[in-house]
Backbone as a ProteinNet text record, in pm:
[ID]
protein_1_A
[PRIMARY]
MSYYFCIVNTRDQPTFEIEFGTSKQGGDGVPRFSQEARHLNPFLMHASLDYVDDLQWQTNQMYLKRIDHFASSHISAFLTPTSTRFLLLHLPHPPNTDPTPPSQSSTSFSPYGPYTNSFPGTLTTPSLSTPNTSSSRSSIASVSGGNSIANNPTSAQTEEAIRLFFVEVFECWMKSIMSPFGGPTVGVGSPVFRSRVLAAGKKYL
[TERTIARY]
-1160.7	-1025.7	-998.5	-943.8	-900.4	-748.4	-688.9	-543.7	-491.4	-374.3	-302.1	-159.7	-121.8	9.4	97.3	223.7	316.4	454.9	521.6	661.5	745.9	847.3	931.7	1075.2	1137.9	1274.5	1376.4	1503	1609.7	1623.9	1559.9	1561.3	1435.3	1363.8	1241.2	1133	1133.7	1032.8	938.2	807.9	714	715.5	728	727.7	600.5	520.7	395.5	302.3	175.3	75.4	-55.4	-126.2	-255.4	-338	-468	-561.1	-650.8	-686.5	-783	-844.3	-955.5	-1024.7	-1012.7	-1057.5	-1049.9	-1145.1	-1102.5	-1188.5	-1227.4	-1192.9	-1227.7	-1360.4	-1423	-1549.8	-1655.3	-1659.2	-1759.8	-1726.7	-1602.2	-1564.1	-1564.3	-1593.4	-1602.9	-1474.2	-1367.6	-1239.5	-1230.7	-1331.2	-1333.8	-1277.6	-1175.9	-1123.7	-1223.7	-1230.4	-1327.3	-1258.6	-1149.2	-1083.8	-1165.8	-1172.6	-1236.2	-1145	-1198.8	-1117.9	-1002.6	-1028	-922.3	-812.4	-851.2	-753.1	-668.8	-729.6	-654.2	-547.1	-573.9	-472.1	-364.6	-402.1	-309.2	-222.8	-273.3	-201	-59.2	-33.6	104.7	198.2	148.7	232.5	265.2	167.8	192.5	296.4	286.6	383.8	525	535.3	666.2	725.2	641.5	689.6	741.4	685.4	726.3	860.7	911.9	1039.5	1153.9	1145.4	1250.4	1258.3	1143.1	1141.6	1201.1	1174.3	1231.6	1383.3	1434.5	1578.8	1642.6	1572.5	1626.5	1619.7	1507.1	1486	1569.1	1609.1	1683.6	1819.4	1870.6	1998.7	1981	1857.2	1830.9	1782.3	1760.8	1710.8	1761.9	1768.7	1806.8	1685.2	1565.7	1442.6	1399.7	1341.8	1290.3	1156.3	1076.5	945.5	963.9	938.2	959.7	834.5	724.3	596.2	543.5	461.4	406.3	513.8	533.1	639.8	588.3	465.3	415.5	263.1	202.8	58.4	19	-95.7	-153.8	-302.1	-348.1	-488.3	-520.9	-620.2	-660.5	-585.1	-501.9	-426.7	-294.4	-261	-137	-54.3	78	167.2	262.2	266.1	358.4	458.9	579.1	686.6	758.9	814.7	893.3	1011.3	1131.8	1254.1	1320.5	1339.8	1402.8	1554.9	1628	1774.8	1835.4	1760.3	1809.4	1768.5	1713.7	1670.6	1548.3	1475.7	1345.9	1245.6	1160.4	1065.9	925.9	863.1	721.8	647.1	550.5	474	326	260.6	117.1	47.1	-39.2	-120.8	-255.6	-299.1	-428.3	-512.7	-634.4	-730.9	-845.9	-862.1	-967.4	-1105.9	-1200.5	-1342	-1419.2	-1544	-1622.1	-1629.8	-1623.7	-1628.8	-1753.4	-1734.8	-1843.7	-1913.9	-1845.4	-1901.3	-1794.6	-1839	-1745.8	-1697.4	-1568.3	-1521.7	-1607.1	-1637.7	-1723.9	-1651.4	-1714.4	-1650.2	-1613.9	-1511.4	-1467.4	-1576.8	-1678.8	-1782.1	-1864.5	-1871.5	-1947	-1852.4	-1830.8	-1730	-1777.6	-1900	-1951	-1892	-1826.2	-1769.5	-1619.8	-1561.8	-1417.3	-1346.4	-1418	-1357.7	-1342.8	-1322.4	-1302.1	-1169	-1168.8	-1045	-941.3	-982.8	-887.9	-923.9	-917.4	-942.9	-815.7	-815.5	-696	-585.8	-463.5	-351.3	-372.7	-328.9	-340.9	-207.8	-97.5	36	126.9	242.4	332	452	470.7	589	554.5	601.2	568.5	630.1	562.6	612.3	565.6	492.1	445.1	295.3	233.7	89.8	54	-53.3	-95.4	-221.6	-216.9	-334	-440.7	-563.1	-669.6	-682.4	-696.1	-704.5	-844.7	-851	-978	-1000.3	-1087.4	-1109.8	-1227.1	-1196.1	-1298.3	-1269	-1369.6	-1345.7	-1272.4	-1289	-1224.8	-1111.8	-986.2	-870.4	-855.2	-875.7	-858	-958.9	-1085	-1185.4	-1157.2	-1099.7	-1063.4	-955.9	-855.1	-748.1	-800.1	-887.3	-939.4	-1025.1	-1099.9	-1184.4	-1100.5	-990	-900.6	-832.4	-788.7	-719.6	-811.7	-942.4	-1036.5	-1067.5	-1032.4	-1056	-958	-1005.8	-919.3	-868.6	-861.5	-812.1	-922.1	-1046	-1153.3	-1187.6	-1238.6	-1283.3	-1168.2	-1056.8	-943.4	-884.8	-857.5	-789.9	-876.5	-1005.6	-1093	-1110.2	-1095.8	-1130.1	-1015.7	-910.8	-806	-668.9	-616.5	-487.3	-368.2	-388.7	-276.8	-273.3	-360.8	-364.6	-254	-222.1	-120.3	-163.6	-293.9	-344	-322.5	-344.2	-324.4	-177.6	-90.3	53.8	100.2	53.3	93.8	37.1	-87	-147.9	-72.8	-33.7	41.9	179.3	241.6	371.9	360.5	258.9	239.5	209.4	133.8	106.2	235.7	319.2	445.9	534.8	542.5	628.7	584.6	453.2	404	427.2	404.5	428.9	577.9	662.4	807.2	850.6	793.8	828.2	786.8	668.2	622.6	709.2	746.1	828.7	966.7	1023.9	1155.1	1150.4	1044.6	1032.4	1019.9	954	935.6	1065.2	1143.1	1265.3	1377.2	1363.8	1464.1	1445.9	1337.3	1315.6	1421.8	1476.5	1577.1	1522.3	1391.3	1329.4	1293.8	1329.3	1296.3	1416.2	1390.3	1495.9	1437.8	1516.6	1463.3	1422.3	1471.7	1435.1	1330.2	1279.6	1180.7	1042.3	943.9	808.5	753.8	690.3	631.9	493.6	487.8	362.7	290.3	337.5	275.1	135.7	36.1	-98.2	-98.4	-7.4	2.3	48.1	148.6	196.8	86.5	14.3	-94.2	-200.7	-234.3	-337.3	-289.4	-160.3	-107.7	-102.4	-77.8	-83.2	-225.6	-322.8	-462.3	-501.6	-449.9	-480.3	-421.9	-300	-238.6	-317.1	-364.5	-446.1	-576.3	-637.4	-763	-738.3	-623.1	-591.8	-564.3	-491.7	-444.7	-513.4	-561.5	-611.6	-763.2
22314.4	22260.2	22214.5	22094.7	22044	22038.7	22071.1	22080.1	21989.6	21932.3	21855.3	21909.5	21974	22038.2	21957.3	21942	21859.7	21923.1	21920.9	21963.4	21839.1	21819.6	21700.1	21743.7	21681.2	21720.4	21655	21676.1	21626.6	21474.5	21411.7	21265	21203.6	21284.1	21240.7	21198.8	21262.3	21233.8	21352.9	21330.3	21441.6	21494.1	21625.5	21687.7	21767.6	21785.7	21860.5	21822.6	21798.9	21765.3	21834.1	21880.4	21943	21941.2	21930.5	21937.5	22059.9	22121	22230.5	22244.8	22315.9	22336.5	22479.4	22505	22639.3	22733.4	22858.9	22962.6	23063.8	23034.5	23122.3	23080.2	23173.5	23148.4	23089.9	23142.1	23096.2	22965.9	22917.5	22792.7	22804.7	22694.5	22696.2	22654.3	22625.7	22589.8	22447.5	22365.4	22227.1	22135	22052.3	21957.8	21847.8	21805.7	21702.5	21587.3	21540.3	21421.9	21298.5	21204.1	21077.1	20998.5	20895.5	20812.8	20748.4	20709	20650.7	20752.1	20875.4	20980	21010.2	21010.3	21039.7	20935.3	20812	20707.2	20719.4	20764.6	20768.7	20894.2	21006.1	21133.5	21129.2	21070.5	21065.7	20989.4	20886.8	20811.8	20896.7	20974.9	21063.8	21168.9	21221.7	21320.7	21261.2	21142.6	21079.1	21047.2	21005.2	20972.8	21096.6	21213.8	21336.9	21390.2	21336.9	21385.9	21363.8	21259.6	21235.6	21349.8	21405.2	21517.7	21642.2	21661.3	21775.2	21764.3	21644.8	21623.9	21652.2	21621.5	21648.2	21796.4	21859	21998.1	22097.2	22061.4	22156.6	22192	22107.6	22135.6	22206.3	22226.5	22288.3	22431.7	22481	22617	22673.6	22806.5	22871.6	22928.6	22890.6	22937.3	22843.3	22900.6	22818.9	22756.7	22830.7	22780	22700.6	22571.1	22482.4	22463.4	22527.1	22517.6	22373.6	22337.2	22201.7	22104	21999.5	21904.4	21765.7	21735.9	21599.9	21604	21497.9	21486.1	21339.7	21310.4	21176.7	21195.4	21153.5	21174.8	21322.6	21357.5	21497.6	21569.9	21500.3	21561.2	21616.4	21738.2	21803.9	21833.5	21829.8	21855	21967.9	22069.7	22181.6	22175.1	22230.3	22216.4	22348.2	22360.4	22476.2	22422.4	22463.6	22411.6	22520.8	22496	22594.7	22586.9	22689	22684.6	22569.6	22514.1	22400.6	22266.9	22270.7	22151.4	22084.4	22157.9	22110.1	22134	22038	22047.1	22079.5	22179.3	22208	22151.2	22065.2	22003.2	22033.2	22069.5	22098.4	22020	21927	21852.2	21921.9	21949.8	22015.2	21935.6	21908.4	21832	21924	21955.9	22049.7	21986.8	22061.8	22027.4	22153	22165.8	22286	22307.8	22433.3	22461	22403.3	22356.6	22306.6	22183.5	22111.8	21987.3	21879.5	21755.9	21644	21610.1	21568.1	21521.1	21404.9	21403.2	21300.6	21167.3	21056.3	20924.9	20893	20807.5	20774.9	20714.3	20650.7	20586.6	20687.1	20811	20913.9	20990.2	20938.2	20991.3	21112.9	21159.7	21272.4	21404.4	21408.3	21532	21532.9	21653.7	21668	21676.5	21654.2	21667.1	21532.4	21427.5	21295.7	21292.3	21254	21258.2	21157.3	21047.3	20946.9	20901.8	20993.6	20963.8	20919	20907.1	20863.7	20968.7	20924.1	21017	21115.2	21240.2	21341.8	21370.6	21335	21352.6	21247.6	21229.6	21123.3	21175	21308.8	21360.6	21493.6	21517.4	21642.6	21761.3	21873.3	21992.9	22010	21909.8	21918.9	21937.2	21971.8	21991.4	22110.6	22098.2	22203.3	22269.3	22401.8	22474.7	22473.2	22440.2	22439.5	22574.8	22573.1	22697.5	22755	22887.4	22957.2	23018.9	22959.1	23007.6	23103.2	23232.4	23334.9	23421.2	23475.2	23553.8	23682.8	23741.2	23867.1	23841.3	23852.1	23821.5	23920.9	24049.6	24151.7	24136.1	24105.8	24086.2	23962	23859.4	23737.8	23765.9	23845.2	23878.8	23959.7	24054.9	24138.2	24058.2	23961	23879.7	23789.1	23737	23653.2	23736.4	23857.3	23943.2	23990.7	23999.3	24048.9	23945.7	23821.4	23717.2	23736.2	23750.3	23779.7	23653.7	23545.6	23422.2	23328.5	23378	23293.1	23182.5	23215.8	23115.3	23032	23096.3	23022.8	22926.6	22978.3	22898	22779.7	22801.6	22694.4	22584.6	22617.4	22521.3	22481.6	22562.4	22538.1	22530.9	22412.3	22399.8	22435.7	22456.4	22486.3	22631.5	22716.2	22855.3	22936.2	23050.5	23139.6	23194.6	23221.6	23271.6	23169.3	23043.4	22938.7	22926.2	22930	22920.9	23034.1	23155.5	23269.5	23260.8	23215.3	23201.3	23098	22987.7	22884.8	22937.8	23016	23074.4	23164.5	23249.8	23339.3	23260.5	23152.5	23065.9	23006.8	22954.5	22895.6	22999	23119.2	23222.8	23259.3	23274.3	23310.4	23197.1	23073.8	22960.1	22948.9	22976.7	22971.1	23070.5	23190.4	23290	23243	23184.7	23132.3	23014.8	22930.3	22813.7	22855.7	22960.5	23009.6	23057	23126.4	23174.8	23056.9	22950.5	22834.3	22759.1	22737.4	22658.2	22737.4	22870.4	22951.3	22948.8	22888.1	22874.5	22781.7	22813.8	22725.6	22589.7	22574.5	22448.1	22364.2	22412.6	22340.1	22327.3	22310.8	22296.7	22246.4	22246.1	22206.2	22060.8	21974	21832.1	21794.3	21892.9	21867.3	21898.5	21816.9	21839.5	21973.3	22043.2	22173.3	22147.7	22132.8	22094.4	22206.7	22330.7	22442.6	22470.4	22484.2	22521.5	22656.8	22744.9	22876.2	22860.7	22774.5	22752	22690.9	22595.2	22531.3	22633.3	22720.6	22820.6	22919.7	22948.4	23042.1	22978.4	22848.8	22779.3	22783	22756.8	22761.8	22903.3	23003.7	23142.1	23176.9	23128.5	23153.2	23083.5	22962.2	22891.8	22964.9	23017.6	23092.3	23222	23282.8	23411.4	23398.4	23294.1	23283.6	23174.5	23068.6	22953.5	22934.2
3773.6	3781.7	3924.8	3937.9	4067.8	4067.9	4182.7	4192.6	4304.4	4278.8	4379.5	4381	4491.6	4503.9	4597.7	4559.1	4636.6	4635.7	4749.3	4760	4782	4696.5	4700.4	4728.6	4828	4862.8	4770.5	4799.3	4712.1	4716.5	4812	4819.9	4758.3	4681.9	4614.6	4713.6	4830.5	4932.3	4944.3	4941	4957.6	5100.9	5115.3	5247.5	5272.9	5167.9	5183.4	5070.1	5102.9	5002	5038.8	4937.1	4961.7	4833.6	4848.7	4736.1	4753.7	4641.7	4645	4506.3	4499.8	4373.5	4326.3	4205.6	4150.9	4223.2	4234.5	4290.6	4184.1	4058.9	3948.4	3887.1	3818	3748	3841.7	3964.9	4060.3	4128	4114.6	4179.5	4330.7	4398.9	4544.6	4613.9	4537.5	4597.1	4647.4	4617.6	4665.6	4557.5	4588.6	4488.9	4460.9	4337.3	4300	4227	4283.9	4231.9	4269.7	4178.7	4211.9	4306.8	4367.3	4457	4381.3	4257.8	4174.9	4148.3	4120.1	4092.2	4215	4332.6	4455	4481	4442.8	4458.7	4351.3	4233.5	4120.7	4119.3	4170.4	4161.5	4216.6	4334.9	4384.2	4291.2	4223.9	4130.1	4007	3961.2	3847.6	3883.5	4004.3	4049.8	4053.8	4110.3	4123.2	3986.5	3893	3759.4	3686.4	3717.9	3649.3	3698.8	3809	3862.1	3763.7	3682.7	3582.7	3483.3	3445.9	3353	3417.9	3546.8	3617.9	3619.2	3645.8	3649.4	3515	3406.8	3273.2	3237.9	3268.7	3229	3309	3429.7	3511.4	3451.8	3362.2	3297.1	3162.9	3122.4	2992.5	3003.3	3125.2	3142.6	3274.1	3280.2	3405.7	3477.5	3431.3	3492.4	3604.5	3707.7	3817.3	3780.8	3705.4	3662.8	3533.9	3540.1	3425.8	3340.9	3379.4	3308.7	3311.5	3212.8	3209.1	3163	3240.6	3209.7	3174.9	3212.8	3190.3	3191.5	3140	3145.2	3135.1	3191.3	3180.6	3156	3038.4	3000.4	3014.1	3097.4	3112.2	3223	3296.7	3405.5	3354	3397.2	3357.5	3481.8	3467.4	3579.7	3543.8	3629.8	3616.4	3730	3704.9	3803	3825.8	3945.8	3987.1	4065.1	4028.1	4090.6	4172.5	4301.2	4388.4	4375.4	4422.2	4417.6	4496.7	4592.7	4670.3	4609.2	4485.6	4412.6	4473.9	4556.3	4601.3	4489.7	4464.8	4354.1	4403.8	4340.7	4362.1	4241.7	4265.1	4157.1	4175.8	4067.1	4071.5	3962.1	4003.7	3908.9	3898.7	3775.3	3756.7	3659	3702.3	3624.5	3585.4	3456.8	3416.6	3416.4	3468.2	3459.3	3495.4	3454.4	3486.5	3636.4	3682.4	3826.3	3892.6	4017	4102	4044.9	3956.3	3902.8	3909.8	3928.9	3933.8	3793.3	3779.5	3649	3601	3473.3	3417.3	3410	3450.2	3439.9	3295.8	3274.7	3139.4	3053	3113	3033.2	2955.1	3003.8	2935	2843.4	2725	2634.5	2558	2582.7	2508.1	2553.5	2668.1	2718.2	2700.7	2699.5	2683.3	2816.5	2927.7	3059.1	3128.7	3053.5	3112.1	3186.1	3314.1	3391.6	3346.4	3285.8	3240.8	3100	3007.7	2868.3	2800.3	2666.8	2594.7	2598.6	2574.6	2567.4	2453.5	2475.9	2372	2305.2	2367.6	2311.4	2370.2	2310.6	2355	2430.1	2434.4	2501.7	2566.1	2689.8	2757.6	2685.2	2693.9	2630.5	2487.9	2434.9	2296.9	2289	2402.3	2402	2314.8	2242.6	2152.6	2206.2	2217.9	2263.4	2156.4	2189.3	2088.9	2022.4	1890.6	1816	1824.8	1825.7	1829.9	1692.9	1613.9	1478.7	1477.7	1465.5	1456.8	1335.9	1270.8	1151.2	1179.3	1296.5	1328.6	1425.8	1377	1461.1	1573.1	1544.7	1647.5	1759.4	1724.2	1828.5	1909.5	1843.5	1916.1	2018.7	1978.4	2071.5	2188.7	2160.1	2267.8	2363.6	2310.7	2398.5	2486	2429.4	2509.5	2615.8	2578.2	2673.3	2783.9	2753	2853	2959.4	2933.2	3032.9	3146.4	3266.4	3380.1	3445.7	3373.5	3430	3471.8	3488.6	3537.8	3441.1	3324.9	3229.4	3178.4	3140.6	3086.1	3187.5	3308.8	3409.5	3450	3461.1	3508.1	3404.2	3276	3171.9	3080.1	3071.1	2972.5	3038.7	3064.1	3132.9	3045.7	2915.3	2825.7	2781.9	2835.3	2792.1	2858.5	2796.6	2851.8	2986.8	3002.8	3131.4	3242.4	3210.8	3311.3	3348.1	3248.2	3273.4	3364.9	3338.1	3419.5	3559.9	3571.5	3703.8	3788	3726	3797.7	3838.6	3751.2	3785.4	3907.8	3910.1	4023.9	4150.8	4138.3	4253.7	4307.9	4218.3	4260.8	4330.5	4274.9	4331.3	4472.9	4491.9	4624.9	4724.8	4682	4771.5	4802	4702.9	4724.1	4830.8	4828.6	4929.8	5069.2	5079	5208.5	5253.4	5157.6	5189.2	5239.2	5177.2	5219.6	5364.6	5400.4	5537.7	5635	5590.6	5678.3	5701.4	5594.8	5610.7	5676.9	5681.4	5750.2	5900.7	5944.8	6088.3	6147.6	6264.8	6327.2	6367	6366.4	6402.6	6279.7	6162.1	6039.9	5948.7	5820.7	5722	5591.8	5482.8	5351.5	5341.7	5431.9	5426.2	5529.6	5603.6	5707.2	5651.3	5685.7	5636.8	5680.9	5590.1	5621.6	5679.8	5809.9	5873.1	5941.7	5924.2	5992.7	5937.3	6023.9	5975.7	5905.6	5945.1	5881.3	5736.8	5714.6	5578.8	5492.1	5548.1	5472.9	5434.3	5528	5499.2	5393.6	5391.8	5291.6	5153.1	5147.6	5018.5	4964	5050.6	5007.9	4965.3	5037.3	5001.6	4865.2	4837.1	4707	4595.7	4623.8	4526.7	4497.2	4601.9	4584.6	4508.3	4530.7	4468	4318.5	4280.3	4141.8	4059.7	4124.4	4050.6	4068
[MASK]
+++++++++++++++++++++++++++++++++++++++++++++++++++++++++++++++++++++++++++++++++++++++++++++++++++++++++++++++++++++++++++++++++++++++++++++++++++++++++++++++++++++++++++++++++++++++++++++++++++++++++++++

């Protein structure tokens, strides 16, 4: 899984951006977005802001979960009390391997394949058909986030891991904006903040 994290202020301006890769299931933490994806990701993030604006009036939760998707890329959102948006784009692919180009349609990890749904929030988690339901549940529960998080962006383990990542980054962000030399509309350019975001990504994602 490759991740692109962005903090957007109330004027829809990005104040912080960073890329990192999964550290689960033996991942090396290196993002493997293609050059095309790196150019497209900021546009996908900006397009998803409309969904954040709509969803913020429908829930009292800060974590809005997955709000949008484009092909194999999924976007999750977190809304702070000051209406600053945390956005995380995650592109699933096997750890330590590059996403397969669209021409190789034999794999399910194509970074820009066909649309899978027409509206955010309606993504369906692939069903696991096993003859023994209890053993299936125990095997899913035994996964500590490594296999699920690295390969399945719609699983409950991934959703929880992203929530914990957002919460930890939010705490670090609050400490940064409380500085008399900063504020919620100022870019978070501290190397310490950047390193803590990467540490949170390594810890949970």
